Coordinates of C-alpha atoms in Angstrom, one line a residue:
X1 CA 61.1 238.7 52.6
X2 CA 61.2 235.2 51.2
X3 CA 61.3 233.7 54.5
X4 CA 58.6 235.8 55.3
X5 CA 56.5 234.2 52.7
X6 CA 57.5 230.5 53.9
X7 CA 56.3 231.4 57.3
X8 CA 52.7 232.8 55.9
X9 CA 52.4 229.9 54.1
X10 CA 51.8 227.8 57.0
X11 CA 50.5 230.2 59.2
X12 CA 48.2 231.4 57.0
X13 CA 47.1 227.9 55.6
X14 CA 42.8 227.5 55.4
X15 CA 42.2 225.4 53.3
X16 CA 43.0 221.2 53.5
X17 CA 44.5 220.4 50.7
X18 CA 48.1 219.0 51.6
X19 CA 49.1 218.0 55.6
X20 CA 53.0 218.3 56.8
X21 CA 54.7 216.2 58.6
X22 CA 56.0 218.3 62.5
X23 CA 59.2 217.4 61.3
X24 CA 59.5 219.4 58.2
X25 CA 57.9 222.0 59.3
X26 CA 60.6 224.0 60.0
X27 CA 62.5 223.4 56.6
X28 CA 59.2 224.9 54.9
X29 CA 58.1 227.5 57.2
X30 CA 61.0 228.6 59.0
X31 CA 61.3 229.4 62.5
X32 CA 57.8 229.7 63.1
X33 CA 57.3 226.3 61.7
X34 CA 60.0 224.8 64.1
X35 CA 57.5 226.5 66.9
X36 CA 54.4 225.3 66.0
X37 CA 55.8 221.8 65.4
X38 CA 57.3 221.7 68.9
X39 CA 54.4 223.3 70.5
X40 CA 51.8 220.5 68.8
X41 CA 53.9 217.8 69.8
X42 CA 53.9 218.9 73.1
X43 CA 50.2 219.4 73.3
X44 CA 49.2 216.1 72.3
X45 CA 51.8 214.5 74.9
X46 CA 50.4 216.7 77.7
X47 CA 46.5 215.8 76.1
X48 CA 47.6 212.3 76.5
X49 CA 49.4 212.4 80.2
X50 CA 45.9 214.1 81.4
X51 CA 43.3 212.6 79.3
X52 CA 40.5 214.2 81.4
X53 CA 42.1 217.3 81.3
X54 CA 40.0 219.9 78.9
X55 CA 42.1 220.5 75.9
X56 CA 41.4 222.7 72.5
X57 CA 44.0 219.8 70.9
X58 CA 42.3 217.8 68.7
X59 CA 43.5 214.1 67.8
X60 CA 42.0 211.7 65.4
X61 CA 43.0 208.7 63.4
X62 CA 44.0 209.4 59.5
X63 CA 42.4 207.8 57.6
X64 CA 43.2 206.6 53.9
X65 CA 40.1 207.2 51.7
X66 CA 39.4 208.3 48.1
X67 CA 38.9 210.4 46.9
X68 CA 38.4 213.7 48.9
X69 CA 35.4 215.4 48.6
X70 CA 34.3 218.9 49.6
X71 CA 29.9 218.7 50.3
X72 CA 27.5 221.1 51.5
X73 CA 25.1 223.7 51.0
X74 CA 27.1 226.8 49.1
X75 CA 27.5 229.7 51.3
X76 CA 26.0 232.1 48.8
X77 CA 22.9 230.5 47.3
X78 CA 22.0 227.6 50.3
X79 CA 22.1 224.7 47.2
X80 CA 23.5 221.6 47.8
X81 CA 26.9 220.5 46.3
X82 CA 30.0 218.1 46.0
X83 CA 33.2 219.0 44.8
X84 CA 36.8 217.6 44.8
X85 CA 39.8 219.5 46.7
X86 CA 39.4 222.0 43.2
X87 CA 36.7 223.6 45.1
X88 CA 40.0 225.9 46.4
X89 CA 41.4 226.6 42.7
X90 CA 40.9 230.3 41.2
X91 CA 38.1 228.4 38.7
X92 CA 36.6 225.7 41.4
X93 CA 34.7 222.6 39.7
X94 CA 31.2 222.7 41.8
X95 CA 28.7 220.0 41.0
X96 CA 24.7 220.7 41.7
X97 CA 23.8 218.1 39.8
X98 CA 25.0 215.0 37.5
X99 CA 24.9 217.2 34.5
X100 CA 27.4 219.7 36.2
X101 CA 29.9 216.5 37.3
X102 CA 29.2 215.1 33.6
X103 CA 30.6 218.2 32.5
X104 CA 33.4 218.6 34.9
X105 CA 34.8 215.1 35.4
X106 CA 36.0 211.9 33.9
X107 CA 33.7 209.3 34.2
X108 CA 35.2 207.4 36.3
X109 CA 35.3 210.2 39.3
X110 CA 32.4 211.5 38.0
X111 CA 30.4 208.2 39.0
X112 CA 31.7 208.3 42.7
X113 CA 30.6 212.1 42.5
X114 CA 27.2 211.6 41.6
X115 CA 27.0 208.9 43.9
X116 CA 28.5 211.3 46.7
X117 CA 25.5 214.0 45.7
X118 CA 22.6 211.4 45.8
X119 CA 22.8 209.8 49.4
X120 CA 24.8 212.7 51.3
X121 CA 22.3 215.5 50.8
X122 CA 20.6 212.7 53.2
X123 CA 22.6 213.4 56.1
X124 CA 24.3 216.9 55.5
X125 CA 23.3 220.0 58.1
X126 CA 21.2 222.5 56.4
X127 CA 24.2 225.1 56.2
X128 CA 28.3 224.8 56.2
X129 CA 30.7 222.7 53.8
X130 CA 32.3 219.8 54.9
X131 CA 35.5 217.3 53.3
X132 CA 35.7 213.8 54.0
X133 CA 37.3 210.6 52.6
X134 CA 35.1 208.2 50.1
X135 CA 35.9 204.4 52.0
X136 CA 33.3 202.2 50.5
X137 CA 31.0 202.1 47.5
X138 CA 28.6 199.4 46.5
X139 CA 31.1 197.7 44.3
X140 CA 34.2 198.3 46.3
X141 CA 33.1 196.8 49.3
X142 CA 33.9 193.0 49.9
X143 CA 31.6 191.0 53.1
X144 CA 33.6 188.3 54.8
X145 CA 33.1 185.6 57.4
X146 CA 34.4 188.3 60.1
X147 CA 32.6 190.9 58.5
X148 CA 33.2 193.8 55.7
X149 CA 36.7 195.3 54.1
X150 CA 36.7 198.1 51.7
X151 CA 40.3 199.4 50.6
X152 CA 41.5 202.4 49.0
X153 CA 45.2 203.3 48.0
X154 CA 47.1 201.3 50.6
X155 CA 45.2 200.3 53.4
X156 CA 42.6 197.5 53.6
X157 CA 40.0 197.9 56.2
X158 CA 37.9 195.8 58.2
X159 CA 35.4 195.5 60.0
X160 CA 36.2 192.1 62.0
X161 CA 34.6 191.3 65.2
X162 CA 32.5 195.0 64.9
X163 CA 28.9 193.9 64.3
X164 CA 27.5 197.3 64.6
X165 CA 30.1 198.8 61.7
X166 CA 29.6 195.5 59.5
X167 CA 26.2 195.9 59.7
X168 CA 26.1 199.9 58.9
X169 CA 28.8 198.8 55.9
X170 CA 26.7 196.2 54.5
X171 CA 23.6 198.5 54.4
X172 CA 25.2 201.6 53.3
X173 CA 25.6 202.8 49.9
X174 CA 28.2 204.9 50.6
X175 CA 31.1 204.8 53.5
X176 CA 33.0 208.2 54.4
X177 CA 34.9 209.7 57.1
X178 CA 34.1 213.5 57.8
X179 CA 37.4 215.2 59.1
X180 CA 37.1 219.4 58.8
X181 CA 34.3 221.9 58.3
X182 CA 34.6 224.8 56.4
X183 CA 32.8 228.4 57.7
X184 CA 32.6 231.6 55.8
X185 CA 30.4 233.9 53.7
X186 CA 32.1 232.8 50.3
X187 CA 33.9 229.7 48.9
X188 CA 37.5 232.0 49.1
X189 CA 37.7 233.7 52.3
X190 CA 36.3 229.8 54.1
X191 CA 38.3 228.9 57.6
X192 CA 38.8 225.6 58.5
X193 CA 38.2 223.5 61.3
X194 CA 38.5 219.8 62.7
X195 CA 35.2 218.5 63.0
X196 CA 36.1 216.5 66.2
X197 CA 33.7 213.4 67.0
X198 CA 33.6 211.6 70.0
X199 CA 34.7 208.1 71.1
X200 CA 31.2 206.6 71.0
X201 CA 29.5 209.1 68.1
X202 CA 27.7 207.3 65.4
X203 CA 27.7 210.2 63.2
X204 CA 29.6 213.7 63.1
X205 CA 28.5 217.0 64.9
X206 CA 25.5 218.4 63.2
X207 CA 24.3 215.3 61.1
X208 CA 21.8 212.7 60.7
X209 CA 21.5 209.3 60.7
X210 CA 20.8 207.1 57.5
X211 CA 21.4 203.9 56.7
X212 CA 22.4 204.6 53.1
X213 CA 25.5 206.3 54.7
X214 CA 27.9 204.8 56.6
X215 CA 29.8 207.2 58.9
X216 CA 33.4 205.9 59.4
X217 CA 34.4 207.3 63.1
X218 CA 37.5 208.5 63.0
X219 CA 37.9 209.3 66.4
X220 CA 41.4 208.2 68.3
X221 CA 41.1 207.0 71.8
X222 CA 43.1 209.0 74.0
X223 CA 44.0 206.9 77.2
X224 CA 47.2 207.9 79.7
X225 CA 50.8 207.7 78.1
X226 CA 52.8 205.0 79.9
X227 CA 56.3 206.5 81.5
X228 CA 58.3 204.4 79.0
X229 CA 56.9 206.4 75.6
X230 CA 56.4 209.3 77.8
X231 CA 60.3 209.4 78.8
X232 CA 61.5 208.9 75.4
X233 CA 59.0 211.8 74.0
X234 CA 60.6 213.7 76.5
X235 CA 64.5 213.4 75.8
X236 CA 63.6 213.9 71.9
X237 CA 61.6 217.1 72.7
X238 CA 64.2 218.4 75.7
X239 CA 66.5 218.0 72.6
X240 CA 64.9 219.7 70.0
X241 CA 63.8 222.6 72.7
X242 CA 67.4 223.2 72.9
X243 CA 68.9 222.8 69.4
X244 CA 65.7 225.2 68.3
X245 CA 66.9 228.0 70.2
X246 CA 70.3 227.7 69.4
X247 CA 69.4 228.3 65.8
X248 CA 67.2 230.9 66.2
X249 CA 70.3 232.6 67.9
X250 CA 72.0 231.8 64.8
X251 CA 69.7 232.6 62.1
X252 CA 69.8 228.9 61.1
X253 CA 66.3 229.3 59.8
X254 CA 67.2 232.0 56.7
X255 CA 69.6 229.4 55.0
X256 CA 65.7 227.7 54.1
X257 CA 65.2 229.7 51.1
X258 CA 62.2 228.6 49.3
X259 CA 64.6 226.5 46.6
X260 CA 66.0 224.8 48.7
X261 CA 63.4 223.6 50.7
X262 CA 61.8 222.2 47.6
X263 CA 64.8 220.0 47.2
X264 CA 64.9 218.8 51.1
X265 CA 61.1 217.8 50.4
X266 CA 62.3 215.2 47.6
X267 CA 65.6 214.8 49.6
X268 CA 63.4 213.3 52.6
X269 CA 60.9 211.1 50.3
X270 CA 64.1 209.8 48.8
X271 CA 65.6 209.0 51.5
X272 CA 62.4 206.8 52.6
X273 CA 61.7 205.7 50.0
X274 CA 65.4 203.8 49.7
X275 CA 66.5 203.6 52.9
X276 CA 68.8 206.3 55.1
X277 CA 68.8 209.2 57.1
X278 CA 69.0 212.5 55.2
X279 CA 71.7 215.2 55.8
X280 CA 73.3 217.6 54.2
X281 CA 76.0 215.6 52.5
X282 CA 73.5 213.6 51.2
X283 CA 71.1 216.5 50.0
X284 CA 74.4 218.0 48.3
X285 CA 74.8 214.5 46.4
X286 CA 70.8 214.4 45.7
X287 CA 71.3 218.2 43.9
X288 CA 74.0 217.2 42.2
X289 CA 72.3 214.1 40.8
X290 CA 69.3 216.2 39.6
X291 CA 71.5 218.8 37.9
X292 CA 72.7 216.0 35.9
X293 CA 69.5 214.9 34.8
X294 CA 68.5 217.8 34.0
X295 CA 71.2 219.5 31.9
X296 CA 70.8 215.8 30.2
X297 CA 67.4 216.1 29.0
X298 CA 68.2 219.9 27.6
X299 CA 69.0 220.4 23.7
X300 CA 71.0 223.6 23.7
X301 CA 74.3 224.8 25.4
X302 CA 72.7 227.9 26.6
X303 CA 69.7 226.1 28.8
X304 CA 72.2 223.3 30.0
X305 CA 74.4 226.3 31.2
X306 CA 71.6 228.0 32.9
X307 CA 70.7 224.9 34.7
X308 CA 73.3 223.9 35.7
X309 CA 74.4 227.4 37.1
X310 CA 71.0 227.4 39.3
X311 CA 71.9 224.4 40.8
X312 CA 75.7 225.0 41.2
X313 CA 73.7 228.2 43.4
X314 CA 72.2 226.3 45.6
X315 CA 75.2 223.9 46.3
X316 CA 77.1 226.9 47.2
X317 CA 74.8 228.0 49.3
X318 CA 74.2 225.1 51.2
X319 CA 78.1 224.3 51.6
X320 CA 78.7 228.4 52.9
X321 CA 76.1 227.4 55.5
X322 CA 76.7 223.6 56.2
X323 CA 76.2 224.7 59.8
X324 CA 73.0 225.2 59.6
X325 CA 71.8 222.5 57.2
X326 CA 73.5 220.4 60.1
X327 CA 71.5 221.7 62.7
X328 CA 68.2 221.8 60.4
X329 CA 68.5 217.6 59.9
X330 CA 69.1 217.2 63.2
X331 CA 65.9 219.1 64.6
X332 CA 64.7 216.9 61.3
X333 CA 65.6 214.0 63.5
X334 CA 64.8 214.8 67.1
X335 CA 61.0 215.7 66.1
X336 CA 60.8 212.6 64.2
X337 CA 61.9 210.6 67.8
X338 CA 59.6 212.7 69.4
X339 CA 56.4 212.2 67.2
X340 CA 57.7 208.3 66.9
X341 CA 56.9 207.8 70.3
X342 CA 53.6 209.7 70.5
X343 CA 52.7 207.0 67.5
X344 CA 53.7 204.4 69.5
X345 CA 51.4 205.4 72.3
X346 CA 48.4 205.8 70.3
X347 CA 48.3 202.7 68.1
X348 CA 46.0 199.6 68.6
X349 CA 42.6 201.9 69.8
X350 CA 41.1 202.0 65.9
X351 CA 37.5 200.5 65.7
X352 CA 38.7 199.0 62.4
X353 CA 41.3 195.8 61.4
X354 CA 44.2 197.9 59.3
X355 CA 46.1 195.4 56.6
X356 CA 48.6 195.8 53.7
X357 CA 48.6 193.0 51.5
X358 CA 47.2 190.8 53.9
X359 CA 49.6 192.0 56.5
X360 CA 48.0 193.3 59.6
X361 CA 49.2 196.8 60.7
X362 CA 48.3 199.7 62.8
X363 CA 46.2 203.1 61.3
X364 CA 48.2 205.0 58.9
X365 CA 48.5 207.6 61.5
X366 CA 47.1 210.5 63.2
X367 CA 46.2 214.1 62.4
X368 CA 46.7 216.9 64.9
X369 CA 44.9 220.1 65.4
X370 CA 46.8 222.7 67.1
X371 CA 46.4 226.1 67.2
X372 CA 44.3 226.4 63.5
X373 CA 47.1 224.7 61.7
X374 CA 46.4 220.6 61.2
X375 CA 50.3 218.3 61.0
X376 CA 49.9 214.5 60.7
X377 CA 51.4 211.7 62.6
X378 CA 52.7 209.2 60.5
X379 CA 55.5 206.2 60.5
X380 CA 57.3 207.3 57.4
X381 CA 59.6 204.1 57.6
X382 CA 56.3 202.0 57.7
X383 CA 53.6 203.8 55.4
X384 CA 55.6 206.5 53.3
X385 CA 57.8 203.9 52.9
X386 CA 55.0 201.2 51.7
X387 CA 53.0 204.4 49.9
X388 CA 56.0 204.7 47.1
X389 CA 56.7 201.1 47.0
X390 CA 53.1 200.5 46.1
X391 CA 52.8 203.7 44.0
X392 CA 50.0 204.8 45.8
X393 CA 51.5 208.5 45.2
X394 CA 50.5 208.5 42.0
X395 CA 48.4 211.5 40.3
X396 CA 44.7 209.8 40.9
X397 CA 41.4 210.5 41.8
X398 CA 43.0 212.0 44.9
X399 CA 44.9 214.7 43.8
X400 CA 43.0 216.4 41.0
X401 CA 43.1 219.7 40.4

């Protein structure tokens, strides 16, 4: 039953609040997660071996704004609103007007929120909500010789050589990239959707031009895989095919309880974050390392003892099914080859200069569409890697509830 709920949980997902990386998928969501991750994988290699080829895939470039905002007209009354990613909580924070975000924010976010609800009610279609990325305010935006940067969390972005994008920047009050549209009859039953623009669209589907808004296209330029990339995607993907179906003929997937995923989550972000590849004798050590620090922090005999017994569990558990944990980080590592060299492929096409403390770099990395359910492309050696180093995972404007 428990796996059954780790399946739903992706399967089920419709609402953008957090994206997963293909290769985890299967830790989290269990066979069906190994499945969808190797089935979106291969559609965006055969998307990019026949580019003209009509495909219900959708690729575009992810881009690091802040914060999020939900916008729109409310599907039960028609008025306009903005709202963070709290929209999707049991008590959503919903802002008509700058008493409402007064009342429901810091000032801080509050000031980009009423900012948000004076210039895009300018541009907005007349029904259906909407989440984007913030990139540029007045005061966050910086014009150079070459043009216009705006930064947010890690990346810096510029506009370089692009005089039709420095020019929109410099006149714009606000800067935002429009990713997924929400449909429905009520704020808890909406279904999302990528709102996929084209190549050469100034602004989204269903929106209007304004020079007080600067649309930041988002779009990925899909051009034909070379065989080099191409062969290495394929002998990752052959190879995850195949170890895939040998644990689903083992019931690999059921060692994945719900408690121990949780711990492979911080297991892999560890593991980035210093350095190394993560396995299962290194998950065992990371457990063990936690249930020290947290019998250390308890006060009496009876909690440390309870503690420590939960986590003695899970090592058990994990070392009666080592097999399986085996297998698990190796899919890990064969859909991590296999995204790698999709990545590889699709970098340099971004209408935007990408930096990191004035180092130049490529975009953070891609999000994929597939079948209702959206997985992001991303280096983790490069930009998780650079994301913990430069804190940029801290609780901020980004992730408030």
């Amino acid at each position: 039953m428990l796996l059954l709920f780790l399946r739903e949980s992706i399967q089920n997902e419709t609402k953008l609040k957090h994206l997963e990386h293909p290769e985890d998928l299967h830790f989290n969501s269990g066979e069906f997660g190994a499945n969808h991750a190797i089935d979106s994988l291969l559609a965006v290699h055969e998307k990019l071996k026949n580019p003209e080829k009509e495909s219900c895939t959708i690729i575009y470039t992810k881009i690091y704004g802040s914060p999020s905002l939900v916008f729109g007209h409310h599907p039960e009354n028609g008025n306009f609103f903005v709202a963070t990613k709290s929209l999707f909580n049991k008590t959503p924070k919903i802002n008509y007007s700058d008493s409402d975000i007064d009342k429901n924010h810091p000032k801080e976010l509050g000031d980009i929120l009423k900012h948000a609800l004076k210039h895009l009610k300018k541009v907005s279609p007349k029904s259906g909500l909407f989440q984007g990325d913030i990139m540029h305010l007045p005061h966050t935006k910086v014009e150079t010789e070459r043009g216009v940067s705006f930064k947010h969390n890690l990346l810096n972005y510029r506009t370089d050589g692009n005089k039709e994008e420095t020019r929109k920047a410099k006149e714009a009050k606000i800067g935002i990239a429009v990713h997924t549209k929400y449909t429905g009859n009520d704020l808890q039953n909406m279904n999302m959707s990528a709102l996929d623009i084209g190549e050469k669209d100034s602004v989204p589907p269903g929106f209007s031009e304004h020079p007080d808004v600067h649309f930041i296209n988002h779009a990925t330029p899909i051009k034909k895989i070379n065989s080099g990339w191409s062969a290495e995607f394929g002998k990752s993907i052959s190879k995850a095919k195949k170890l895939k179906d040998d644990m689903t003929r083992n019931s690999s997937f059921s060692s994945f309880t719900q408690d121990v995923a949780s711990h492979i989550s911080t297991h892999i972000n560890s593991m980035v974050r210093n350095g190394g590849i993560p396995s299962t004798d290194s998950l065992l050590d990371h457990i063990k390392e936690r249930k020290e620090k947290e019998v250390s922090k308890l006060k009496t005999q009876s909690a440390k003892d309870k503690t420590a017994n939960q986590h003695d569990l899970l090592i058990t558990h994990i070392r009666k099914n080592r097999n399986h944990f085996d297998s698990g980080f190796e899919l890990h590592e064969h859909l991590q080859n296999a995204k790698d060299a999709l990545i590889n492929h699709l970098d340099g096409g971004s209408k935007f200069k990408q930096d990191i403390g004035g180092k130049e770099t490529a975009p953070e990395g891609y999000v994929v569409h597939h079948k209702g359910i959206p997985t992001k492309l991303v280096n983790r050696q490069e930009f998780s890697k650079a994301n913990f180093e430069l804190g940029a995972f801290r609780k901020n404007l980004t992730n408030e509830k």
